XYZ file of C-alpha atoms in Angstrom:
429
model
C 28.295 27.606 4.174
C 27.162 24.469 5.525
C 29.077 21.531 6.495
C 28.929 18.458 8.286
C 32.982 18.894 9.443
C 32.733 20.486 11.964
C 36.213 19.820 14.355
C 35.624 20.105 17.901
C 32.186 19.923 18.310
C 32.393 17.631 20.843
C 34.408 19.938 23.160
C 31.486 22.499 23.000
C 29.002 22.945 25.575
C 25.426 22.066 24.875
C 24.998 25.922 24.674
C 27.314 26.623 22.031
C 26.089 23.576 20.124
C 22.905 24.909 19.795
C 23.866 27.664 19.067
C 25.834 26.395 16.047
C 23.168 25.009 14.858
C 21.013 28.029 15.153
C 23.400 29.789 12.934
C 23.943 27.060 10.345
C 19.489 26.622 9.196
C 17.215 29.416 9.024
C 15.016 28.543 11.858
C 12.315 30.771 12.737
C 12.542 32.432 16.140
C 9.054 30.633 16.718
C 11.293 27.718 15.831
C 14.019 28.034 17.586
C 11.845 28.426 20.820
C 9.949 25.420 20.033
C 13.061 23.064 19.235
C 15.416 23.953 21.921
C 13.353 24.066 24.920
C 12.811 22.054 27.768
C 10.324 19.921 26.911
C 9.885 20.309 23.108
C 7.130 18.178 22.815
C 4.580 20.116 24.089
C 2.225 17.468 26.741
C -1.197 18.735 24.407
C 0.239 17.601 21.230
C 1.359 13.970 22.705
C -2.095 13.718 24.457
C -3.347 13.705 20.277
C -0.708 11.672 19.212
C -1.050 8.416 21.054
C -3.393 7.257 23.885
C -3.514 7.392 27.713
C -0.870 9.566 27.510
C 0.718 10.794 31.078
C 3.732 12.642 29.808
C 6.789 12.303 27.234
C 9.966 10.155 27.346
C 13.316 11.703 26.145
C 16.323 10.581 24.209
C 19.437 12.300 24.059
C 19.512 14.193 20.386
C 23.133 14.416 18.884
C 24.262 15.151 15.817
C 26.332 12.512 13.175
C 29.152 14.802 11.637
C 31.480 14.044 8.560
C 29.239 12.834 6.403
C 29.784 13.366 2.704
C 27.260 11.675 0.319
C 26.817 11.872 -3.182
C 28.711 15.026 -2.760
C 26.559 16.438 -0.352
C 27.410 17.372 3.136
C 25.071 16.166 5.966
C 24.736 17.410 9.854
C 22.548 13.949 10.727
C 20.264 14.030 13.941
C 20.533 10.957 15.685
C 17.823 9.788 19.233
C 20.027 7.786 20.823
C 20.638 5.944 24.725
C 23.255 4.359 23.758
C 26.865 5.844 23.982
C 29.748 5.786 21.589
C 26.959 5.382 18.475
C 27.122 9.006 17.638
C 30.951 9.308 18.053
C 31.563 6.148 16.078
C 29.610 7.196 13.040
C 31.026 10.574 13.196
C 34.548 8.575 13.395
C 34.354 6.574 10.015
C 32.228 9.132 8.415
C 35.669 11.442 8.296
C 37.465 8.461 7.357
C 35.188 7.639 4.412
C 34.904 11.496 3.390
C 38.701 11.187 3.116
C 38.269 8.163 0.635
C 35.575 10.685 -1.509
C 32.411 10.100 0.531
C 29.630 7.704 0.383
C 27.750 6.977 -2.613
C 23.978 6.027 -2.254
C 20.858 5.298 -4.574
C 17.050 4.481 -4.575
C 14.639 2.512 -6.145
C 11.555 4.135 -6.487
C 8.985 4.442 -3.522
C 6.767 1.649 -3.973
C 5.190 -0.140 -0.894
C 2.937 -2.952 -0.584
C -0.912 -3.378 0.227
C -1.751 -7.010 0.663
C -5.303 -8.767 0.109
C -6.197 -12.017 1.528
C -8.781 -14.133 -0.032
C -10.318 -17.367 0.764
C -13.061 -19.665 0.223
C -12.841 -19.683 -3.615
C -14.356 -22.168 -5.294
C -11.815 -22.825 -7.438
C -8.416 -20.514 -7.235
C -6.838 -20.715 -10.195
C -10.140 -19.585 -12.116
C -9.999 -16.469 -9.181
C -6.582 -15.826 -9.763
C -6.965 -15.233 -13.789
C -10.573 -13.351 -12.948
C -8.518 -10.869 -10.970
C -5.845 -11.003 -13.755
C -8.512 -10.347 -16.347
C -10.351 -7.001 -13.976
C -6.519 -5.557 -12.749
C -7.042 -2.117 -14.221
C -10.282 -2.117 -12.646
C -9.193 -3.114 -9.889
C -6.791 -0.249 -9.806
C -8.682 2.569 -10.833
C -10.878 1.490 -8.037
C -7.614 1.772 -5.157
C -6.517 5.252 -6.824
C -10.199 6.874 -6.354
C -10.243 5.959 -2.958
C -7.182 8.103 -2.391
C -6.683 10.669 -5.141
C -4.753 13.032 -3.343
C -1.544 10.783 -3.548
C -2.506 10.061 -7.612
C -2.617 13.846 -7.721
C 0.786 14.698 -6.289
C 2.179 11.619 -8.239
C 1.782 8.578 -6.605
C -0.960 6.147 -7.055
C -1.356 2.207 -7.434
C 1.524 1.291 -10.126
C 1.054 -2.495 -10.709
C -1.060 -5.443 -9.402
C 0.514 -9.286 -8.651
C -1.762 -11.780 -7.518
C -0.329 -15.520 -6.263
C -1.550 -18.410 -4.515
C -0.601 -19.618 -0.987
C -0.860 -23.060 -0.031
C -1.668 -24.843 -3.517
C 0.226 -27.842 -2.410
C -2.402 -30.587 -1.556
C 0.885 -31.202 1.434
C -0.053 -28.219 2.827
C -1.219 -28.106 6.567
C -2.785 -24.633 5.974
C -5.656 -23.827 3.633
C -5.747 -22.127 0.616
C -5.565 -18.564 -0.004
C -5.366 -16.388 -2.764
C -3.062 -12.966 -2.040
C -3.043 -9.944 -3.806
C -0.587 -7.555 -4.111
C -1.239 -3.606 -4.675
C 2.252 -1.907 -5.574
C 1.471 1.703 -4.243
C 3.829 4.884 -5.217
C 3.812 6.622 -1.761
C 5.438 10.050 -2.899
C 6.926 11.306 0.233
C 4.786 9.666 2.746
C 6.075 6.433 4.466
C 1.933 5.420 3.464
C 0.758 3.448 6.008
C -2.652 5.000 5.907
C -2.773 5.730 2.387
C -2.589 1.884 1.555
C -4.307 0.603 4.098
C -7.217 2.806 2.759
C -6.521 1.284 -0.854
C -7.066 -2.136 0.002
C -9.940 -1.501 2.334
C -11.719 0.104 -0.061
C -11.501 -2.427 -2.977
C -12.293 -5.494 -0.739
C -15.644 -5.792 -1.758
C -14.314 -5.722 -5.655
C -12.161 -8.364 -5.070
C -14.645 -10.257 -3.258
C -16.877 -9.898 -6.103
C -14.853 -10.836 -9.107
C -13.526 -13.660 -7.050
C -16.492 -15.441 -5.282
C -14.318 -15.514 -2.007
C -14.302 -14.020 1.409
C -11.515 -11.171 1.598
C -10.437 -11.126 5.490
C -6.758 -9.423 5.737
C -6.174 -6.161 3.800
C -3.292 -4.039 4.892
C 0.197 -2.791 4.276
C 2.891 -5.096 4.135
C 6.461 -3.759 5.865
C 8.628 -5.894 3.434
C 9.254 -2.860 1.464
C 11.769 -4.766 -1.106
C 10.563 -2.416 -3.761
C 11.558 0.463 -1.564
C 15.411 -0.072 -1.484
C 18.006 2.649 -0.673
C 21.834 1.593 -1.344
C 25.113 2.861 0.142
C 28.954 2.054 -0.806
C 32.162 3.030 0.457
C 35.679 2.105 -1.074
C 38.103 3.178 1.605
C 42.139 2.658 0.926
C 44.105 0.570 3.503
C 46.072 3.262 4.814
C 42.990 5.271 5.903
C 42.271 2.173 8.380
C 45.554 2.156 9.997
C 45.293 2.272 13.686
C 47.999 2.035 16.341
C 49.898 -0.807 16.551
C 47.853 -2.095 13.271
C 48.271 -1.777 9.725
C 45.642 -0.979 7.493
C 46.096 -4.452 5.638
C 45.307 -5.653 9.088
C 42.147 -3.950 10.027
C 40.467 -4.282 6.091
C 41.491 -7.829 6.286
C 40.284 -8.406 9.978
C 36.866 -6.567 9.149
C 36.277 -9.177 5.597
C 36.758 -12.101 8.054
C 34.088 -10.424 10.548
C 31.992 -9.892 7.556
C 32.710 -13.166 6.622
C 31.779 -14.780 10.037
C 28.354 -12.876 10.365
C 27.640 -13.879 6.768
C 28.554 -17.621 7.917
C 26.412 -17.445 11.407
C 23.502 -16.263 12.764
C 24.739 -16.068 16.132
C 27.205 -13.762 15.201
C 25.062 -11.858 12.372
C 22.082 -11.057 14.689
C 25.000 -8.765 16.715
C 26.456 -7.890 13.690
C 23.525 -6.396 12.091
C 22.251 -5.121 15.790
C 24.989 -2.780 15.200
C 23.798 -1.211 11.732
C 20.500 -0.833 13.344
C 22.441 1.467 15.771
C 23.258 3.589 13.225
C 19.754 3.629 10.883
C 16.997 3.221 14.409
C 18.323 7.225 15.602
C 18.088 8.665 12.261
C 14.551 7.165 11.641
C 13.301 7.955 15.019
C 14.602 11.470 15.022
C 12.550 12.227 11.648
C 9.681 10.445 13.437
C 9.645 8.286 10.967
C 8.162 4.195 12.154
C 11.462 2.418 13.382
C 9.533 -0.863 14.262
C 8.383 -1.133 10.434
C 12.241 -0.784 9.010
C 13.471 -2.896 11.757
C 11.646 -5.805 10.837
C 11.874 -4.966 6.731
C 15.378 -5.010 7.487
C 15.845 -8.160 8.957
C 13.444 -9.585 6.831
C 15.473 -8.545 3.895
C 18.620 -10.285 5.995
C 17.015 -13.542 5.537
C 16.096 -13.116 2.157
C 17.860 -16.040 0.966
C 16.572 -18.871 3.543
C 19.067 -18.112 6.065
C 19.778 -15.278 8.208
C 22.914 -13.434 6.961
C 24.951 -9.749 7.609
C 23.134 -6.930 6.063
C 26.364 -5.606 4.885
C 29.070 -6.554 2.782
C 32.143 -6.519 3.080
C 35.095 -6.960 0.668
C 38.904 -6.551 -1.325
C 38.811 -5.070 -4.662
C 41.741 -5.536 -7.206
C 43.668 -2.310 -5.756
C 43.730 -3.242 -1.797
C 40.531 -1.058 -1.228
C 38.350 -2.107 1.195
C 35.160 -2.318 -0.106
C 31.306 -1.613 1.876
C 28.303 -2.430 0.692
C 24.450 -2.338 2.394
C 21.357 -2.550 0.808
C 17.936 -2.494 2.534
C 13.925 -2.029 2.018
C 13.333 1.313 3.695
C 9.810 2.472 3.953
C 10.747 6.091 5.256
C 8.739 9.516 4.828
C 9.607 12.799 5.050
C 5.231 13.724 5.291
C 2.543 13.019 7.472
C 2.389 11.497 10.523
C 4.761 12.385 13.173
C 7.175 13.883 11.038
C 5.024 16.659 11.167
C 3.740 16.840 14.298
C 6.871 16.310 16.652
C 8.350 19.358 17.057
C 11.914 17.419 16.812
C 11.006 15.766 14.345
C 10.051 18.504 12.126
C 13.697 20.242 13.379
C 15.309 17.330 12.234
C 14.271 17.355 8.672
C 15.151 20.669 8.743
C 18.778 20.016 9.611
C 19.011 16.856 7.344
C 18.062 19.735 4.683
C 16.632 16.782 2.244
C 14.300 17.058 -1.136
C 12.506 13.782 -0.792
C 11.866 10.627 1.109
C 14.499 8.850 -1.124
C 16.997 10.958 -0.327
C 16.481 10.293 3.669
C 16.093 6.666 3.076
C 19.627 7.282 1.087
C 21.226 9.168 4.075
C 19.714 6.546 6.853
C 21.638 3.333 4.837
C 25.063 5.427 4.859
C 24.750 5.942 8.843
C 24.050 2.209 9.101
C 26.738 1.807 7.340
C 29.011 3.653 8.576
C 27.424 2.108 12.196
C 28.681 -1.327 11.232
C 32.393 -0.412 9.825
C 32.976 1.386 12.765
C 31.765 -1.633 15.402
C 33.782 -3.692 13.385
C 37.203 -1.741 13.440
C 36.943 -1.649 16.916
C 36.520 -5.490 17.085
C 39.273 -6.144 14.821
C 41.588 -3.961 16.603
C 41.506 -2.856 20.698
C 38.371 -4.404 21.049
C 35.009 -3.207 21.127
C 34.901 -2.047 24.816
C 37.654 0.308 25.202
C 36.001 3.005 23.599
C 32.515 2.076 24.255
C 32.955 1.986 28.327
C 34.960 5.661 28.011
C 32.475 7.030 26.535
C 29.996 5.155 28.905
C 31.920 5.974 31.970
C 29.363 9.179 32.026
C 26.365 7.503 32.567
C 28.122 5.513 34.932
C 29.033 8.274 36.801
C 25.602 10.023 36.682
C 23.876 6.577 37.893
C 25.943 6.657 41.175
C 25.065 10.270 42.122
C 27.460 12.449 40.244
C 26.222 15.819 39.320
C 28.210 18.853 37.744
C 31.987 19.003 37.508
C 32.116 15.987 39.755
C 30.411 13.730 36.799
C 33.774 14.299 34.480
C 35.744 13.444 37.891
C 34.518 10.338 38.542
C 34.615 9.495 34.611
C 38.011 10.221 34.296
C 38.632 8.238 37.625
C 36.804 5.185 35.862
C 38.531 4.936 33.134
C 41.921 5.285 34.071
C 41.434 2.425 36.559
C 39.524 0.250 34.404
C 36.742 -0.047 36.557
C 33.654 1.216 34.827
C 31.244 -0.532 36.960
C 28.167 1.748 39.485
C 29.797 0.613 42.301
C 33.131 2.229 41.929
C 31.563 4.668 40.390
C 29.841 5.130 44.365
C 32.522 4.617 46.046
C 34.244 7.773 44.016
C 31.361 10.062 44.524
C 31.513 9.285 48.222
C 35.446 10.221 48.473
C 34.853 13.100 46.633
C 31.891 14.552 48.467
C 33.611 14.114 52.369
């Protein structure tokens, strides 16, 4: 049966991983070929993907255990440089399955095609005129892409506002329309970019204006996927500190990033380190929920934590995060890149909402875990164990010698490439 507790997995060799893995999802043998070789993706298939293309970069691909939501168990691929991410999430995700799991949610997949108009003679008279023709408008968008009002999907809703009214302004007028687009599946870049292309000369008509801009907007707040936690004190306890101590320490941090942008910018680096693997490893468009996320952070006027953070009336510490996330589980690269396509397969998901629900519990996960650390030993003496490694490989270190060195590093406190050198030199005489 599958399960995402899997105890010692980090012991294993890449090998045995794999082969794990292999044993766990009915991959094809065609697959398995494909997905655990070399070089993956293939040098052909990135020449078609992007331009001037002279090879492939690599990320290390491991695996998020633990984590239990809405019942389910998920194995979560994670592309990742940086070390202790993967072992962090793994680390509260067994602490939160112990507390029940994580519970997430959706909104319904809804993006946004924007239409900019100017030079209207008189903008308020445009704005009802497009009022007035909004079915027409979108039966127009949905026949220019009926394959997505066929599987479901389709132009919902139309809002149309005005930008600079204010005779204060020091830009001119404009008169923006908004398309509200049910992707399905697809993240939908293309499919609403073709939407508003194609009714640009409508607009332009039944508003006696020029249309310049008309393309997707990656402020996905109709696209929202929730997560919550509700851990008890005792689950948080760790070494010399209580669990009182740590869920108290980590609503102050909350309450410091929430105060600060200084501090929140780090703060809500950290979820991203947690929700940027999972997205790229589906090949899903990380720059797009990067900036819809912090977007979404500033939603109020100020810059704030992404997360929340809190006591309820039993001692429970409390975790909230809520964020737009314009995910897909079709088109694009998540069908193209081999890995990416392997991915999906061992996220074993129904739907774009349910990855979108999956990537907010990572993140937060991501975030409860930096902040433990911070509260407690600090944030580097697990971090610079685990990055003692690439340490190690940077000065030369190769084999059995890499684990050597490592261990060397650490237990002298001296995780730096020059020590590192110095090691690898004693041990090679």
């Amino acid at each position: 049966m599958k399960t995402s507790r899997i105890p010692g997995f980090y012991k294993m060799t890449v090998d045995e991983r794999q082969e794990l893995i292999k044993e766990m999802h009915p991959f094809s043998e065609q697959e398995k070929d494909e997905f655990f070789s070399i070089s993956p993706l293939a040098i052909d298939t990135a020449d078609n993907m992007i331009e001037n293309v002279i090879g492939t970069f690599q990320l290390p691909l491991g695996l998020g255990l633990n984590f239990l939501i809405n019942g389910k168990d998920y194995v979560v691929p994670m592309a990742i440089e940086e070390a202790s991410v993967v072992a962090s999430a793994s680390h509260i995700a067994k602490i939160v399955r112990q507390a029940g799991g994580f519970t997430t949610e959706a909104t319904g997949r809804v993006m946004i095609g924007q239409i900019q108009v100017v030079g209207c003679t008189d903008f308020y008279v445009a704005k009802e005129a497009i009022i007035t023709e909004k079915e027409n408008i979108i039966m127009a968008a949905n026949t220019a892409y009926p394959s997505i009002v066929a599987r479901g999907g389709g132009v919902e809703d139309l809002e149309v506002r005005i930008l600079n009214g204010d005779s204060d302004s020091k830009y001119g007028q404009m008169l923006i329309l908004h398309l509200y687009i049910n992707t399905v599946d697809a993240m939908g870049a293309n499919i609403i970019n073709t939407m508003v292309e194609s009714v640009a000369p409508l607009v332009e008509e039944i508003t006696n204006g020029k249309v310049y801009l008309r393309i997707l907007s990656n402020y996905a707040d109709r696209s929202l996927a929730r997560a919550h936690c509700i851990i008890p004190p005792e689950l948080l306890e760790t070494g010399g500190f209580s669990g009182e101590e740590v869920r108290d320490g980590i609503i102050h941090a909350f309450e410091f990033a929430d105060s600060d942008p200084y501090r929140a910018v780090t703060h809500n680096k950290g979820i991203m380190n947690g929700i940027d693997p999972v997205v790229i490893a589906t090949g899903n468009d990380w720059r797009a929920v990067e900036a819809g996320a912090h977007a979404y952070a500033a939603r109020s006027g100020a810059y704030r934590s992404m997360t929340t953070w809190s006591k309820d009336q039993a001692g429970n510490l409390v975790g909230e995060l809520e964020l737009p996330m314009s995910v897909g589980t079709v088109g694009g690269a998540t069908k193209v890149h081999p890995l990416a396509k392997m991915a999906l397969n061992i996220l074993d998901i129904k739907s774009a909402q349910e990855l979108a629900q999956v990537i907010v519990a990572v993140g937060l996960a991501q975030n409860l875990g930096a902040l433990k650390a911070l509260v407690t030993d600090g944030i580097q003496k697990g971090h610079m164990a685990l990055h003692s490694r690439s340490v190690a490989i940077a000065a030369g270190a190769t084999g059995e010698m890499i684990d050597i060195v490592a261990r060397e590093l650490v237990e002298t406190k001296q995780i730096r490439v020059g020590k590192a050198i110095e090691l690898v030199e004693k041990y090679t005489k």
